[in-house]
XYZ file of C-alpha atoms in Angstrom:
237
model
C -5.283 5.688 1.479
C -4.907 2.691 -0.865
C -7.458 -0.055 -0.369
C -6.076 -3.363 0.946
C -6.225 -6.394 -1.305
C -8.555 -8.942 0.303
C -7.922 -12.651 -0.195
C -10.056 -15.577 0.954
C -8.071 -18.748 1.732
C -10.189 -21.916 1.733
C -8.749 -25.212 2.991
C -9.899 -27.795 5.519
C -6.343 -28.132 6.869
C -5.605 -25.406 9.402
C -1.850 -25.867 8.880
C -2.144 -24.959 5.200
C -4.450 -22.003 5.875
C -2.029 -20.581 8.437
C 0.978 -21.099 6.157
C -0.703 -19.377 3.218
C -1.975 -16.606 5.478
C 1.506 -15.941 6.844
C 3.052 -15.551 3.397
C 0.156 -13.445 2.094
C 0.248 -11.085 5.072
C 4.005 -10.671 4.625
C 3.087 -9.215 1.238
C 0.542 -6.808 2.763
C -2.545 -8.747 1.682
C -5.562 -8.832 3.972
C -6.526 -12.473 4.514
C -9.667 -14.238 5.685
C -10.101 -17.986 6.066
C -12.781 -20.622 5.517
C -12.478 -24.293 6.423
C -15.218 -25.812 4.281
C -17.146 -25.183 1.074
C -20.330 -23.913 2.688
C -18.489 -21.287 4.734
C -16.392 -20.287 1.703
C -19.425 -19.768 -0.524
C -21.288 -17.782 2.125
C -18.301 -15.464 2.618
C -17.600 -15.094 -1.103
C -21.188 -14.148 -1.908
C -21.691 -11.877 1.098
C -18.574 -9.748 0.788
C -16.544 -9.605 -2.440
C -12.845 -10.484 -2.346
C -10.062 -9.558 -4.748
C -8.924 -13.189 -5.093
C -9.804 -16.631 -3.703
C -7.377 -19.482 -2.994
C -9.636 -22.539 -3.033
C -8.832 -26.132 -2.083
C -10.386 -28.706 -4.397
C -11.111 -31.405 -1.787
C -13.319 -29.907 0.917
C -15.789 -31.563 3.304
C -19.415 -31.264 2.271
C -19.426 -28.915 -0.714
C -16.148 -29.450 -2.615
C -14.056 -26.803 -4.345
C -15.475 -27.548 -7.788
C -19.011 -26.813 -6.623
C -17.909 -23.673 -4.771
C -16.148 -22.423 -7.911
C -19.159 -23.210 -10.067
C -21.524 -21.307 -7.748
C -19.221 -18.282 -7.459
C -18.881 -18.084 -11.254
C -22.640 -17.608 -11.597
C -22.301 -14.076 -10.210
C -18.616 -13.159 -10.050
C -15.400 -13.199 -12.092
C -13.151 -12.918 -9.025
C -9.782 -14.603 -9.753
C -9.693 -18.144 -8.319
C -6.617 -20.302 -7.724
C -7.390 -23.971 -7.101
C -5.267 -25.981 -4.669
C -5.265 -29.716 -5.291
C -3.373 -32.865 -4.465
C -4.102 -34.097 -7.982
C -2.074 -32.819 -10.915
C -3.600 -34.995 -13.624
C -4.937 -33.348 -16.769
C -8.570 -34.337 -16.263
C -8.682 -32.608 -12.869
C -7.122 -29.452 -14.281
C -9.481 -29.429 -17.257
C -12.523 -29.780 -15.048
C -11.324 -27.016 -12.740
C -10.687 -24.672 -15.659
C -14.025 -25.588 -17.204
C -15.798 -24.482 -14.029
C -13.981 -21.156 -14.100
C -10.754 -21.510 -12.116
C -7.989 -19.191 -13.347
C -5.029 -21.196 -12.106
C -4.140 -24.544 -10.574
C -1.477 -25.209 -7.905
C -0.620 -28.802 -6.983
C 0.142 -29.773 -3.387
C 2.732 -29.769 -1.952
C 3.427 -26.277 -3.253
C 5.926 -23.513 -2.648
C 4.282 -20.675 -0.674
C 6.542 -18.195 -2.471
C 5.371 -19.441 -5.867
C 1.751 -19.229 -4.719
C 2.322 -15.588 -3.743
C 3.817 -14.900 -7.177
C 0.829 -16.515 -8.875
C -1.521 -14.440 -6.734
C 0.301 -11.250 -7.695
C 0.243 -12.211 -11.376
C -3.498 -12.880 -11.331
C -4.235 -9.665 -9.453
C -2.160 -7.672 -11.918
C -3.941 -9.277 -14.851
C -7.355 -8.650 -13.311
C -6.497 -4.991 -12.764
C -5.274 -4.647 -16.338
C -8.521 -6.125 -17.614
C -10.521 -3.587 -15.618
C -8.468 -0.636 -16.826
C -7.811 -1.529 -20.457
C -10.396 -1.933 -23.193
C -9.247 -3.798 -26.274
C -10.119 -1.987 -29.479
C -9.440 -2.250 -33.160
C -10.410 -0.332 -36.259
C -13.773 -2.090 -36.335
C -14.643 -0.746 -32.903
C -15.586 -3.171 -30.162
C -16.398 -6.242 -32.272
C -13.949 -8.718 -33.768
C -15.481 -10.723 -36.610
C -13.604 -13.402 -38.532
C -15.023 -16.236 -40.656
C -18.035 -17.169 -38.549
C -16.523 -16.070 -35.232
C -17.600 -12.821 -33.538
C -16.242 -11.413 -30.280
C -17.938 -8.456 -28.625
C -15.207 -6.828 -26.564
C -17.651 -4.728 -24.542
C -19.976 -7.519 -23.429
C -17.344 -10.304 -23.574
C -19.723 -12.391 -25.671
C -18.372 -14.902 -28.156
C -20.584 -16.054 -31.027
C -20.005 -18.876 -33.468
C -22.505 -18.136 -36.186
C -25.509 -16.905 -34.231
C -24.888 -19.077 -31.159
C -23.238 -17.734 -28.008
C -20.387 -19.875 -26.655
C -19.882 -19.960 -22.891
C -16.184 -19.467 -22.093
C -14.378 -19.064 -18.812
C -12.633 -15.691 -18.286
C -9.224 -17.141 -19.112
C -10.459 -18.986 -22.221
C -11.937 -15.697 -23.397
C -8.676 -13.815 -22.798
C -6.665 -16.449 -24.640
C -9.023 -16.407 -27.623
C -8.974 -12.602 -27.840
C -5.192 -12.547 -27.600
C -4.758 -14.980 -30.486
C -7.529 -13.549 -32.689
C -6.136 -10.022 -32.495
C -2.758 -11.288 -33.772
C -3.664 -13.607 -36.668
C -0.932 -15.832 -38.109
C 1.575 -14.859 -35.418
C 3.035 -17.897 -33.677
C 3.272 -17.709 -29.888
C 5.286 -20.036 -27.716
C 3.741 -21.407 -24.546
C 6.136 -19.235 -22.556
C 4.895 -16.122 -24.366
C 1.265 -17.025 -23.737
C 1.959 -17.663 -20.050
C 3.676 -14.294 -19.852
C 1.101 -12.246 -21.743
C -2.206 -13.978 -20.950
C -1.433 -15.366 -17.498
C 1.216 -12.755 -16.678
C 3.715 -15.408 -15.551
C 7.264 -14.249 -16.250
C 9.526 -16.697 -14.463
C 7.343 -19.676 -13.680
C 4.191 -21.426 -14.727
C 3.144 -24.853 -15.898
C 3.125 -24.875 -19.697
C 0.444 -27.585 -19.582
C -1.898 -24.834 -18.405
C -1.734 -23.375 -21.919
C -2.318 -26.761 -23.554
C -5.312 -27.451 -21.308
C -6.933 -24.114 -22.117
C -6.350 -24.508 -25.851
C -7.867 -27.990 -25.739
C -10.980 -26.774 -23.917
C -11.288 -23.750 -26.210
C -11.160 -25.917 -29.323
C -13.726 -28.304 -27.875
C -16.176 -25.520 -27.073
C -15.792 -23.775 -30.434
C -15.804 -27.116 -32.262
C -19.164 -27.994 -30.777
C -20.629 -25.360 -33.120
C -18.049 -25.169 -35.924
C -15.033 -27.378 -36.645
C -13.824 -24.718 -39.063
C -13.647 -22.086 -36.311
C -12.057 -24.536 -33.854
C -9.376 -25.447 -36.402
C -8.358 -21.802 -36.730
C -6.441 -22.320 -33.473
C -3.444 -24.107 -34.925
C -0.724 -26.049 -33.119
C 2.737 -25.235 -34.455
C 4.652 -28.326 -33.381
C 7.738 -27.644 -31.328
C 6.819 -23.969 -30.933
C 3.309 -23.177 -29.703
C 0.041 -21.872 -31.144
C -1.376 -19.358 -33.613
C -4.747 -18.214 -34.922
C -4.923 -18.882 -38.647
C -7.679 -17.811 -41.023
C -7.680 -20.339 -43.832
C -8.888 -19.622 -47.346
């Protein structure tokens, strides 16, 4: 018998929890609820879930702190719910390890589609191991990526990336000089086929450049913006 997909829905508004629960259960997901950050963290650490839908503004411990604590021990997919759609809020959420951001008020159907996309991507990551002719290490001009341990080194220094930043970097590095549109990156890295905020891509690229640039501007500048199109990874002479 196939194991049920377990989702934790965290929001201090009962109306929103019930709405999300209804749509998730219609799609055969098993749902549990938490109404504040403390309860959410206790549940997430005690019994692993397949995905967490996490409100940003919670009483007591807010969603950012919950996400940060969960990321210390788990890479469970996390979708942040927030009433704020500004770039700084999204960047901070992604920096702490959120995989996606949904702004209130949201479409429950779109949220379900985003959940399915994240679950599919997470399953693919568990089943597929990226390889190349060099084995499990990608090494280009001062940048090294160990595909087994998911460690990224700039020179001899390890760079801490969120799971999605890591996926995006690997995707671009393994296809040097190929230009990808934001739509293509949403489809292939986020697994969004018919929806998705293209600013999500821009936010991740910005954070990725900042983190790499802290150790090497040369490595950071290998992620090139192709104006009017998208992004590519370019090894310059």
